[in-house]
Coordinates of C-alpha atoms and ligand atoms in Angstrom, one line a residue:
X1 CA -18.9 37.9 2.5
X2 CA -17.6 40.9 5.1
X3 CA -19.8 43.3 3.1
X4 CA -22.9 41.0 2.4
X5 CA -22.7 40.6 7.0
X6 CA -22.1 44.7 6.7
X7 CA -25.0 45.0 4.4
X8 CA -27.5 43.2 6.4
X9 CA -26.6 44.5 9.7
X10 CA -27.7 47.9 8.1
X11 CA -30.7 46.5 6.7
X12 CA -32.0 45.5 9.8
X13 CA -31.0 48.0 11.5
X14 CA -32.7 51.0 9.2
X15 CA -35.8 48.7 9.2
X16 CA -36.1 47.8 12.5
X17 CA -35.8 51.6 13.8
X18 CA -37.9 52.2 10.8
X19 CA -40.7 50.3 12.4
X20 CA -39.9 51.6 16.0
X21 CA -40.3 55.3 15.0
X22 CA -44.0 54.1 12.9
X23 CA -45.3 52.0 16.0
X24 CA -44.8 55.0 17.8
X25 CA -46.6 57.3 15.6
X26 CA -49.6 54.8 15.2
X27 CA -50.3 55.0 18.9
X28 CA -50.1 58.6 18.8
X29 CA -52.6 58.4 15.8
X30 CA -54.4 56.3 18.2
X31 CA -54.7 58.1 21.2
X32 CA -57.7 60.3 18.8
X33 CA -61.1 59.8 19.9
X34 CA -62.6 56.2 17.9
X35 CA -64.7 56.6 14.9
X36 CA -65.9 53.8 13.3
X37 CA -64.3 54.2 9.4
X38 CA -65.0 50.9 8.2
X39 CA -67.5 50.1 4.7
X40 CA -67.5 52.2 1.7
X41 CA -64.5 50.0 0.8
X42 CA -65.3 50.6 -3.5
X43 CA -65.6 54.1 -2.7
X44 CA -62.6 54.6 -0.3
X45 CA -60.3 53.1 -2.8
X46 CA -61.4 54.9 -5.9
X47 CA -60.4 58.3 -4.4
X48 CA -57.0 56.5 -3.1
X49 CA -56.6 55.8 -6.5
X50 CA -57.1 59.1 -7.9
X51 CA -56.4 61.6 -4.9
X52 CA -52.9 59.5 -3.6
X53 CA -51.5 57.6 -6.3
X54 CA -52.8 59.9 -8.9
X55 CA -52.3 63.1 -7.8
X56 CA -55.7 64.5 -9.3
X57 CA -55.8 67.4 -6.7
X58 CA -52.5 68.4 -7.4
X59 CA -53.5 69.3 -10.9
X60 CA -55.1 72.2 -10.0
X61 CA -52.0 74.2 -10.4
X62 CA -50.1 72.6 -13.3
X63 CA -46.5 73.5 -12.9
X64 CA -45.7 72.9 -9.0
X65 CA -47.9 69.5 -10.5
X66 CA -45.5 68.5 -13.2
X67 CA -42.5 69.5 -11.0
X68 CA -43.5 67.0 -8.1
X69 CA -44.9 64.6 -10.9
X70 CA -41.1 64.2 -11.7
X71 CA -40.5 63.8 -8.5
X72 CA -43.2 61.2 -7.5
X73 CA -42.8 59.0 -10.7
X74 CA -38.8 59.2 -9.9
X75 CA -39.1 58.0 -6.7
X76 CA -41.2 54.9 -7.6
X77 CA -39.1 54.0 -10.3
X78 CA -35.7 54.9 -8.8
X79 CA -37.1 52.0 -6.4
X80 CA -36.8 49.3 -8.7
X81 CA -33.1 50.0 -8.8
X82 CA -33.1 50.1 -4.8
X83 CA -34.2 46.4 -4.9
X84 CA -31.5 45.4 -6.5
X85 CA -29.1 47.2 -4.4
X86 CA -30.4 45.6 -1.8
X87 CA -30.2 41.8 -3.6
X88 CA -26.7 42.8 -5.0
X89 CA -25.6 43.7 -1.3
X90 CA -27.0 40.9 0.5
X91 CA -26.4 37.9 -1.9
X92 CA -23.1 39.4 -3.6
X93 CA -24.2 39.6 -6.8
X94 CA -23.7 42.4 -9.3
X95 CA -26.5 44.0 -10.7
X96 CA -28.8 41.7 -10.0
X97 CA -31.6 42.0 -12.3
X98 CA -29.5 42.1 -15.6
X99 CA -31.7 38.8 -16.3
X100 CA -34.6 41.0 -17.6
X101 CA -32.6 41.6 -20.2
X102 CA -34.6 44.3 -22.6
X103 CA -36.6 45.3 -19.5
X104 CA -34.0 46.2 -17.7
X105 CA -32.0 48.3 -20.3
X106 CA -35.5 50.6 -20.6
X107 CA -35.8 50.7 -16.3
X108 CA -31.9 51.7 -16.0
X109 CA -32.7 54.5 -19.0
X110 CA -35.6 55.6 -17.8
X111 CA -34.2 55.9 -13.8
X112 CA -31.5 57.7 -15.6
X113 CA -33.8 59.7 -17.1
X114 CA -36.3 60.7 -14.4
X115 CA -32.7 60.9 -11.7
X116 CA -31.8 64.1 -14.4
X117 CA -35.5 65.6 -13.6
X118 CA -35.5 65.0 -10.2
X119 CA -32.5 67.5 -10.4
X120 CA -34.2 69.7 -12.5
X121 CA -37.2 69.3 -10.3
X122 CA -35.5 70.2 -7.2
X123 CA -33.7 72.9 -7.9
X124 CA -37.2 74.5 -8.8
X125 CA -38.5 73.5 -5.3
X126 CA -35.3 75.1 -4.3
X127 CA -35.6 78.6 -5.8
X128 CA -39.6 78.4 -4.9
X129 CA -38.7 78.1 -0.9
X130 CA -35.4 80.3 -0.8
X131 CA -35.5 83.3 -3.2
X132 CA -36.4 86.4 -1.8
X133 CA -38.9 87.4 -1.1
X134 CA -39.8 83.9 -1.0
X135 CA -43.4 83.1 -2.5
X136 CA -46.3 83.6 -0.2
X137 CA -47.3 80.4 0.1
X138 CA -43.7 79.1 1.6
X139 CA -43.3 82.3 3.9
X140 CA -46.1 82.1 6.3
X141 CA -44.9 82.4 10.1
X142 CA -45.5 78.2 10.8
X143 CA -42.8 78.0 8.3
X144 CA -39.9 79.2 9.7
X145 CA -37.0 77.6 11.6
X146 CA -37.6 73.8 11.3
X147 CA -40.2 73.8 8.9
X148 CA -37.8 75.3 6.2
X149 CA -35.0 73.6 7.6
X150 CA -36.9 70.4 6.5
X151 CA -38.0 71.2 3.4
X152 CA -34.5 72.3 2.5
X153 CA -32.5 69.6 3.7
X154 CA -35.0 66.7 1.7
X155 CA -34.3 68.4 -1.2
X156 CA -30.3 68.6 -0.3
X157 CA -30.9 64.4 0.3
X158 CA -32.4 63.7 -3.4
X159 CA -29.4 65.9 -4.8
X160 CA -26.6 63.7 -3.2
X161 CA -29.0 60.3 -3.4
X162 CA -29.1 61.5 -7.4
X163 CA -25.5 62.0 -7.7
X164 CA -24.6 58.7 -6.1
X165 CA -26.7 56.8 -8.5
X166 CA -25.1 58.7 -11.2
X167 CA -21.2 58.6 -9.7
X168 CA -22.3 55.0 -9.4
X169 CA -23.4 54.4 -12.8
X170 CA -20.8 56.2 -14.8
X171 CA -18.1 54.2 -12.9
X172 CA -19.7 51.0 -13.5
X173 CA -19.6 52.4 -17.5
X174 CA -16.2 53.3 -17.5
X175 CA -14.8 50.4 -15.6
X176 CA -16.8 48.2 -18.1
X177 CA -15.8 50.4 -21.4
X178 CA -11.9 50.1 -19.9
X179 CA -12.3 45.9 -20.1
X180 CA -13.7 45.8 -23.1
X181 CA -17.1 44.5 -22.0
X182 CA -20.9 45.6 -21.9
X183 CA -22.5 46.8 -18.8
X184 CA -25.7 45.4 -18.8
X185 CA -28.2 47.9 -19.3
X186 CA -28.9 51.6 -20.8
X187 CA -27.1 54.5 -19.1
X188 CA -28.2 57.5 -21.7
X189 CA -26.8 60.4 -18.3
X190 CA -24.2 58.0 -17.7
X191 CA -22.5 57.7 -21.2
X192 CA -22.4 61.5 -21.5
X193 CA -20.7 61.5 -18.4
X194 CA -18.1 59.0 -18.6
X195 CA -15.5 61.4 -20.1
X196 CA -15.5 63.2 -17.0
X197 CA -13.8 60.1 -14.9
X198 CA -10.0 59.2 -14.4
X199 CA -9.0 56.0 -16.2
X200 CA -7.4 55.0 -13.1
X201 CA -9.2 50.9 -12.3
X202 CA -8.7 51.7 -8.7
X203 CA -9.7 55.1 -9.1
X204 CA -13.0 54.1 -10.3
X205 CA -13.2 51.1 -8.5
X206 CA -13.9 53.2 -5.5
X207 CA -15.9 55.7 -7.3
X208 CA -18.2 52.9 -8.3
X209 CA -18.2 51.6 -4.6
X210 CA -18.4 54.8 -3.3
X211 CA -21.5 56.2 -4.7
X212 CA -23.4 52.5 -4.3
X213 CA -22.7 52.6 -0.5
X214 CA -23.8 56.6 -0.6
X215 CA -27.3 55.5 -2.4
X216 CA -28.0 53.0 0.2
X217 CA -26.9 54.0 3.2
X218 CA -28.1 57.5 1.9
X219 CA -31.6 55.9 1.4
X220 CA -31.9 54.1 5.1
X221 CA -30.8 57.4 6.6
X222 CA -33.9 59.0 4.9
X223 CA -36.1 55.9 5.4
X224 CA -35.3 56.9 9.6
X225 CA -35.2 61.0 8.7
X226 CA -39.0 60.6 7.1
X227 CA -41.5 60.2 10.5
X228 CA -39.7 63.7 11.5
X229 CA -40.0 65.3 8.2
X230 CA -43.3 66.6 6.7
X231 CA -41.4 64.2 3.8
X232 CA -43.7 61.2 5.8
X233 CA -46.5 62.4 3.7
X234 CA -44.8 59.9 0.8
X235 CA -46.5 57.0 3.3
X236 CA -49.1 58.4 4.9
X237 CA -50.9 60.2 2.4
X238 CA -52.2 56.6 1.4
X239 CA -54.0 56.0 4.4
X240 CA -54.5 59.7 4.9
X241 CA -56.9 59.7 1.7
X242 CA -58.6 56.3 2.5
X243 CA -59.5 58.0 5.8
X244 CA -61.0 61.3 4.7
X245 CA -64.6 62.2 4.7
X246 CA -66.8 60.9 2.2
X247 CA -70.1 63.1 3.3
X248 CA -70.7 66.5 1.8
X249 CA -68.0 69.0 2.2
X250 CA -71.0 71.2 4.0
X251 CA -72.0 68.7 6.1
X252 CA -71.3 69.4 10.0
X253 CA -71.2 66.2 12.6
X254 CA -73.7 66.3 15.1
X255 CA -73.0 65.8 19.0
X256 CA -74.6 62.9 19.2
X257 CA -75.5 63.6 23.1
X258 CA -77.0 66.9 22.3
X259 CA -78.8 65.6 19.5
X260 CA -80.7 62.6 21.7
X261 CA -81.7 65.6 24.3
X262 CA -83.4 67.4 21.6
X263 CA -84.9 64.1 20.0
X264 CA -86.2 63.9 23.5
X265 CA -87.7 67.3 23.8
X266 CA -89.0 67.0 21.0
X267 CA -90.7 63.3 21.3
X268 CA -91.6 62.2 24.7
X269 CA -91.4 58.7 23.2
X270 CA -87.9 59.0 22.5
X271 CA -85.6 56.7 24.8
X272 CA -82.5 58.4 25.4
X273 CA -79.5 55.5 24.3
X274 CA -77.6 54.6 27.9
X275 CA -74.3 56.4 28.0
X276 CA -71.4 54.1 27.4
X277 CA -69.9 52.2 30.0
X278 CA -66.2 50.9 30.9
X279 CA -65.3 47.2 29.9
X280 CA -66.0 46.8 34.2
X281 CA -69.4 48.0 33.4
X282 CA -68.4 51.1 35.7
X283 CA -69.7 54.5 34.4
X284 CA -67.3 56.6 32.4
X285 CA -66.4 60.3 32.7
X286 CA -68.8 61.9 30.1
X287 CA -66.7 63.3 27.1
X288 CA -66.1 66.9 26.9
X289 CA -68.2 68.4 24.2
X290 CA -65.6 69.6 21.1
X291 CA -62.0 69.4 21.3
X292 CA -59.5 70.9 24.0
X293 CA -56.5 68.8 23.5
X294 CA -55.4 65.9 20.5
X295 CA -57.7 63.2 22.4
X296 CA -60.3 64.6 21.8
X297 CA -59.8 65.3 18.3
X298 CA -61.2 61.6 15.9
X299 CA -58.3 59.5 15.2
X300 CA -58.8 60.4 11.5
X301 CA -57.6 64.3 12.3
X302 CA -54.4 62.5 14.1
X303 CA -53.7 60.6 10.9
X304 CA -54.5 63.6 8.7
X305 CA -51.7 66.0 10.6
X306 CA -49.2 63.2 9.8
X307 CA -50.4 63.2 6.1
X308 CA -50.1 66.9 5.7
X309 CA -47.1 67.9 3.2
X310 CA -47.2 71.5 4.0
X311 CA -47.8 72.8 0.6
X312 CA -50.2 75.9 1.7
X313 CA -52.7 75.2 -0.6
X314 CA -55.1 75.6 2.5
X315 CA -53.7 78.8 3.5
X316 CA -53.0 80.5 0.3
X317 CA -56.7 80.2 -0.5
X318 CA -58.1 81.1 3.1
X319 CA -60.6 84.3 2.6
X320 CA -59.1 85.0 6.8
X321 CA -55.5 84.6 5.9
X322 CA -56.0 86.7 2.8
X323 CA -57.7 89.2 4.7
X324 CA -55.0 89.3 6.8
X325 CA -56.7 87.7 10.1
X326 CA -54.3 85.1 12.0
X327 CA -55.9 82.0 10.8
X328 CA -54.0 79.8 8.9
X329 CA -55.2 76.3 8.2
X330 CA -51.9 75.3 7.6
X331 CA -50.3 76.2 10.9
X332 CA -54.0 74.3 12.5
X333 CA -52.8 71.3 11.1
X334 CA -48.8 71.7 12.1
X335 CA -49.9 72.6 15.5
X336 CA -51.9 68.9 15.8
X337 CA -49.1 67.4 14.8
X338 CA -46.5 69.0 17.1
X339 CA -48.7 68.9 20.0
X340 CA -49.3 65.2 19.7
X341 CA -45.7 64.3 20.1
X342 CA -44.8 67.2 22.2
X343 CA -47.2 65.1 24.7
X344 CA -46.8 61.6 23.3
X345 CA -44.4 60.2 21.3
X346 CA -41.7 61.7 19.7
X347 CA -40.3 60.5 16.5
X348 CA -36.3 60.1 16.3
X349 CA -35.4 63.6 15.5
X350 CA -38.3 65.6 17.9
X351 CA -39.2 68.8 17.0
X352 CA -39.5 70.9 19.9
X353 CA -41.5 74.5 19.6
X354 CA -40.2 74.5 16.1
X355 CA -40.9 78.1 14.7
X356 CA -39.9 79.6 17.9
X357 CA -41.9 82.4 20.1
X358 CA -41.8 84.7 17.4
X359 CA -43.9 83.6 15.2
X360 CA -46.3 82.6 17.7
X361 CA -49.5 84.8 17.9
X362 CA -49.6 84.5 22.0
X363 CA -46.5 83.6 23.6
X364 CA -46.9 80.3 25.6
X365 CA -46.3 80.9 29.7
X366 CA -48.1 77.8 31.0
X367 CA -46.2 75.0 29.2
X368 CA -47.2 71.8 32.2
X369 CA -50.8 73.2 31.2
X370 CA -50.8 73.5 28.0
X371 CA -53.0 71.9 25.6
X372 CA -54.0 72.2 21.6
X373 CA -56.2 74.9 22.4
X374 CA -54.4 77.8 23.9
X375 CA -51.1 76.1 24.0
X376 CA -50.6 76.2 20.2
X377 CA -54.3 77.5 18.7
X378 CA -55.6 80.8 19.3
X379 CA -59.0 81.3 20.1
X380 CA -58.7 84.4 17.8
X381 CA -57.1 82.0 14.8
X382 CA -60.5 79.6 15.8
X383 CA -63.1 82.6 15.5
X384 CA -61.6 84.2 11.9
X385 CA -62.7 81.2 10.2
X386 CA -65.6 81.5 7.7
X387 CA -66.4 77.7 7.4
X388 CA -66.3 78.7 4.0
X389 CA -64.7 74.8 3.1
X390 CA -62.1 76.5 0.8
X391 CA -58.8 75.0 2.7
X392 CA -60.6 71.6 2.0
X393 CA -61.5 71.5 -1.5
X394 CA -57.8 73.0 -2.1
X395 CA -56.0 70.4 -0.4
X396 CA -53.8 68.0 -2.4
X397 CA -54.6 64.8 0.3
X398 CA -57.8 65.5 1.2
X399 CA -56.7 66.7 4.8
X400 CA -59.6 68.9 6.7
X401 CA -58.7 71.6 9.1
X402 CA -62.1 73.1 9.2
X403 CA -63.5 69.5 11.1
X404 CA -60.4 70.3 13.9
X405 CA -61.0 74.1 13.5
X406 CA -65.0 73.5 14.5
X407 CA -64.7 70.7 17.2
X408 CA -62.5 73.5 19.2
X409 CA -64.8 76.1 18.8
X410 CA -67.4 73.4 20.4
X411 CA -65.4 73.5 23.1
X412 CA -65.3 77.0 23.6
X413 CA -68.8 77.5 23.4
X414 CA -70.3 74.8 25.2
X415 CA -67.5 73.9 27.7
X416 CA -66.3 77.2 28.4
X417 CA -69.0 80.0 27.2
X418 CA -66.4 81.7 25.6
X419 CA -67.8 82.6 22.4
X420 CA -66.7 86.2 21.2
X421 CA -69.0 88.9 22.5
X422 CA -71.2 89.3 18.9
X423 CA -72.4 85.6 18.9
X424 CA -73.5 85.7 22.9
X425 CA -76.0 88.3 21.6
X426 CA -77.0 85.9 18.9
X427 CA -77.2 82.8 21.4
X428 CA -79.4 85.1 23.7
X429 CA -81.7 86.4 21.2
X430 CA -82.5 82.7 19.9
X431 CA -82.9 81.6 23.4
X432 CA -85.2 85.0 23.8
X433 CA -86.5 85.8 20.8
X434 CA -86.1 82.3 18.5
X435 CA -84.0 84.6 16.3
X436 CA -81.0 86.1 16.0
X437 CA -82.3 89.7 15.6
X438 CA -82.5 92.0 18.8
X439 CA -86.9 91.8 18.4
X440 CA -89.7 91.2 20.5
X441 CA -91.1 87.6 18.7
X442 CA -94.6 89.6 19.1
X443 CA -92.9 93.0 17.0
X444 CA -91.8 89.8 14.1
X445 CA -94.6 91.6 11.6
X446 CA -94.3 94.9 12.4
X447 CA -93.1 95.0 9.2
X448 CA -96.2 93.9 7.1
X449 CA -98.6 96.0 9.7
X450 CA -96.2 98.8 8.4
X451 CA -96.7 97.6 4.7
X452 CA -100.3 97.5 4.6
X453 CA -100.8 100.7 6.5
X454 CA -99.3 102.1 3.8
X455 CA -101.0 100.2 1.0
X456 CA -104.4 101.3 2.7
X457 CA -103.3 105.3 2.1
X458 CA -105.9 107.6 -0.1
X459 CA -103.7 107.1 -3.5
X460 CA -103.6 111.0 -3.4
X461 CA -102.0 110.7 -0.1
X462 CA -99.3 108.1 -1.4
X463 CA -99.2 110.0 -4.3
Ligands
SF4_1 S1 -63.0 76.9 6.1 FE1 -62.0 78.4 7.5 S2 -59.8 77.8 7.5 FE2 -60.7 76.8 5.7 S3 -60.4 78.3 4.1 FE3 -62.4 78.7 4.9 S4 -62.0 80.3 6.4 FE4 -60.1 79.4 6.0
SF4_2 S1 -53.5 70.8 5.0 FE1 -53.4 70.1 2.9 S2 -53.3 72.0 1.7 FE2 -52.8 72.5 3.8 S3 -50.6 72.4 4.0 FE3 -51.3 70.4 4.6 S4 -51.3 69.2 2.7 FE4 -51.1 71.3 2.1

């Protein structure tokens, strides 16, 4: 009875934090600028079903796909036996869904099973991050200090929620082996480990005890670690992939102000739509063209920088990172999601300037003033980028820096006119010329005057 009280008092309490830490993320989600996503409901959930819950992107590079296939399919499974920690802790009983009978022996064998892999699995993960060098794609300069600290200690937390299950298990066996009876069930890890244990009842009573209290309490502590981690990908990759884009990779967004100026320029009869209007009916403050800070960004980038795992797919295939330039789409996305609770809402475990001035291209001096752009983005990281779509198409959850990456180059441009030198020239030959090129409009066929003076030579003079 003590431990059933004990048992839900934790309950609530992981789940009840739990849903403080996600109400506060949703409104910093919400704090975006409002697009309307609704409709395309048959299409939305096909590439849920294939992006999220199949993985189909992941595929493009098959062992780091297998590896966190392992991982993936563990973790859904491994759940099943969750639940019935849970009923078994509030209600008493000992394991709780014996009743399936057949069903369960093959779930208990196969979380056994996929638990070994997920070892396997993550001590790959490990070597990938920590041997040295480390590969390129976990060493880039948004990586270090929390970043790798997080990736590291997730993959520290499956080890010990693994061993519990397992220290768990084989106690159970023993103690079950020792009384003569069956343990309901298929333990294939298990039974290879019994010999291991003491023969001591009390011994193993509290190595069975042990590692069930170290699996669930080991599981609310990462349920409350997850909106700090990159690890919150698990969850919001789901609505992360409902949300992405569904138009043509190519495809640019209009401003829709700029384009009802030219509509008008270009009809007379073209009524320009009134500007929007606060719920009083009072005028509101025109939006700023592009995107300065996180509001300004569509609520969809918000969700996007909460979805993003941090793999470097993006970055490792960037033409400006590989060229050595400062962009990284990677770090575009981290910064979003930094600065949004650096000025918002901060999960439980904040993460202040996490990789430190060092690895920051400009150091920050203004930090009451700082916003996305400046504060944590370059202008220089904004302007190496080719719009070339690669980052997109390579990403696992169908995040898309390049959308961010543009709106703040809007803002430079039209807010602030602070395009880089080369493309000034550009703007002011289209506004002079109507081309980019540094010519008269009237010197445009210079070239075929040129052409047919030649043509009209003697042929012995061409000759
Ligand atoms: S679109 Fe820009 S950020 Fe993305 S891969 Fe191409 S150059 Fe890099
Ligand atoms: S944006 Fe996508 S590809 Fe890039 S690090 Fe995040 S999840 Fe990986």
């Amino acid at each position: 009875m003590l431990q059933s009280i004990l048992f839900l008092l934790l309950l609530v309490a992981a789940f009840g934090l739990f849903a403080w830490q996600v109400r506060k993320i949703r409104a910093n989600i919400l704090v975006g600028r409002d697009r309307d996503m609704s409709g395309n409901v048959a299409e939305r959930f096909q590439k849920t079903l294939l992006v999220a819950f199949g993985q189909q992107k992941m595929f493009k590079r098959l062992t780091p796909a297998l590896l966190h296939l392992i991982v993936y399919v563990g973790f859904l499974v491994i759940n099943v036996e969750v639940l019935e920690i849970v009923v078994d802790g509030l209600f008493g009983t000992h394991r709780f869904l014996k009743f399936l009978g057949p069903v369960y022996d093959g779930l208990m064998a196969t979380n056994e099973i996929l638990a070994a892999l997920v070892l396997v699995a993550v001590a790959a993960f490990w070597w990938r991050r920590n041997s040295n060098p480390p590969l390129k794609r976990f060493s880039g300069p948004e990586l270090r200090l929390w970043p790798k600290l997080d990736a590291n200690i997730i993959l520290y937390v499956e080890v010990v929620l693994m061993m519990a299950l397992f220290f768990m298990n084989t106690a159970d066996l023993k103690l079950h082996q020792m009384e003569g009876q069956d343990l309901p069930g298929t333990f294939p890890v298990s039974n290879l480990l019994v010999g291991l244990l003491p023969t001591n009842v009390a011994t193993l009573e509290v190595l069975e005890r042990t590692g069930w209290w170290a699996h669930i309490i080991g599981i609310f502590l990462f349920l409350n670690y997850l909106p700090s981690s990159k690890h919150f990908h698990i969850i919001m990759a789901f609505p992360g992939v409902w949300y992405s884009r569904l138009v043509p990779q190519g495809q640019f967004s209009n401003v829709e102000s700029i384009t009802n100026e030219v509509k008008a320029m270009m009809d007379p009869s073209f009524v320009v739509p009134p500007a929007p209007t606060a719920a009083d009916g009072s005028a509101l403050a025109p939006a700023p063209f592009g995107a300065k800070d996180v509001e300004d960004l569509p609520w969809t980038n918000l969700l996007a920088a909460y979805s993003c795992t941090e793999c470097g797919r993006c970055t490792s295939v960037c033409p400006a990172n590989l060229t050595g330039k400062l962009l990284s789409p990677r770090k575009i996305i981290m910064d979003t999601r930094d600065r949004v609770e650096e000025k918002y809402n901060s999960p439980l475990i904040f993460q202040p300037n996490v990789y430190g001035a060092e690895a920051k291209h400009e150091p920050i001096t203004d930090l009451a003033n700082a916003t996305l752009l400046r504060g944590k983005v370059t202008p220089e990281e904004l302007w190496a980028c080719t719009t070339c779509n690669a980052c997109v198409e390579s990403c696992p959850v169908n995040i898309n820096p390049l959308e961010s990456i543009i709106e703040m180059r809007r803002f430079l441009v039209l807010e602030e006119s602070a395009a880089p030198n080369s493309l000034n020239v550009m703007f002011s030959n289209i506004e002079n010329n109507g081309a980019p090129w540094a010519f008269s409009p009237s010197d445009r066929f210079n070239w075929a005057d040129e052409l047919f003076a030649t043509e009209k030579q003697p042929a012995a003079v061409v000759a």
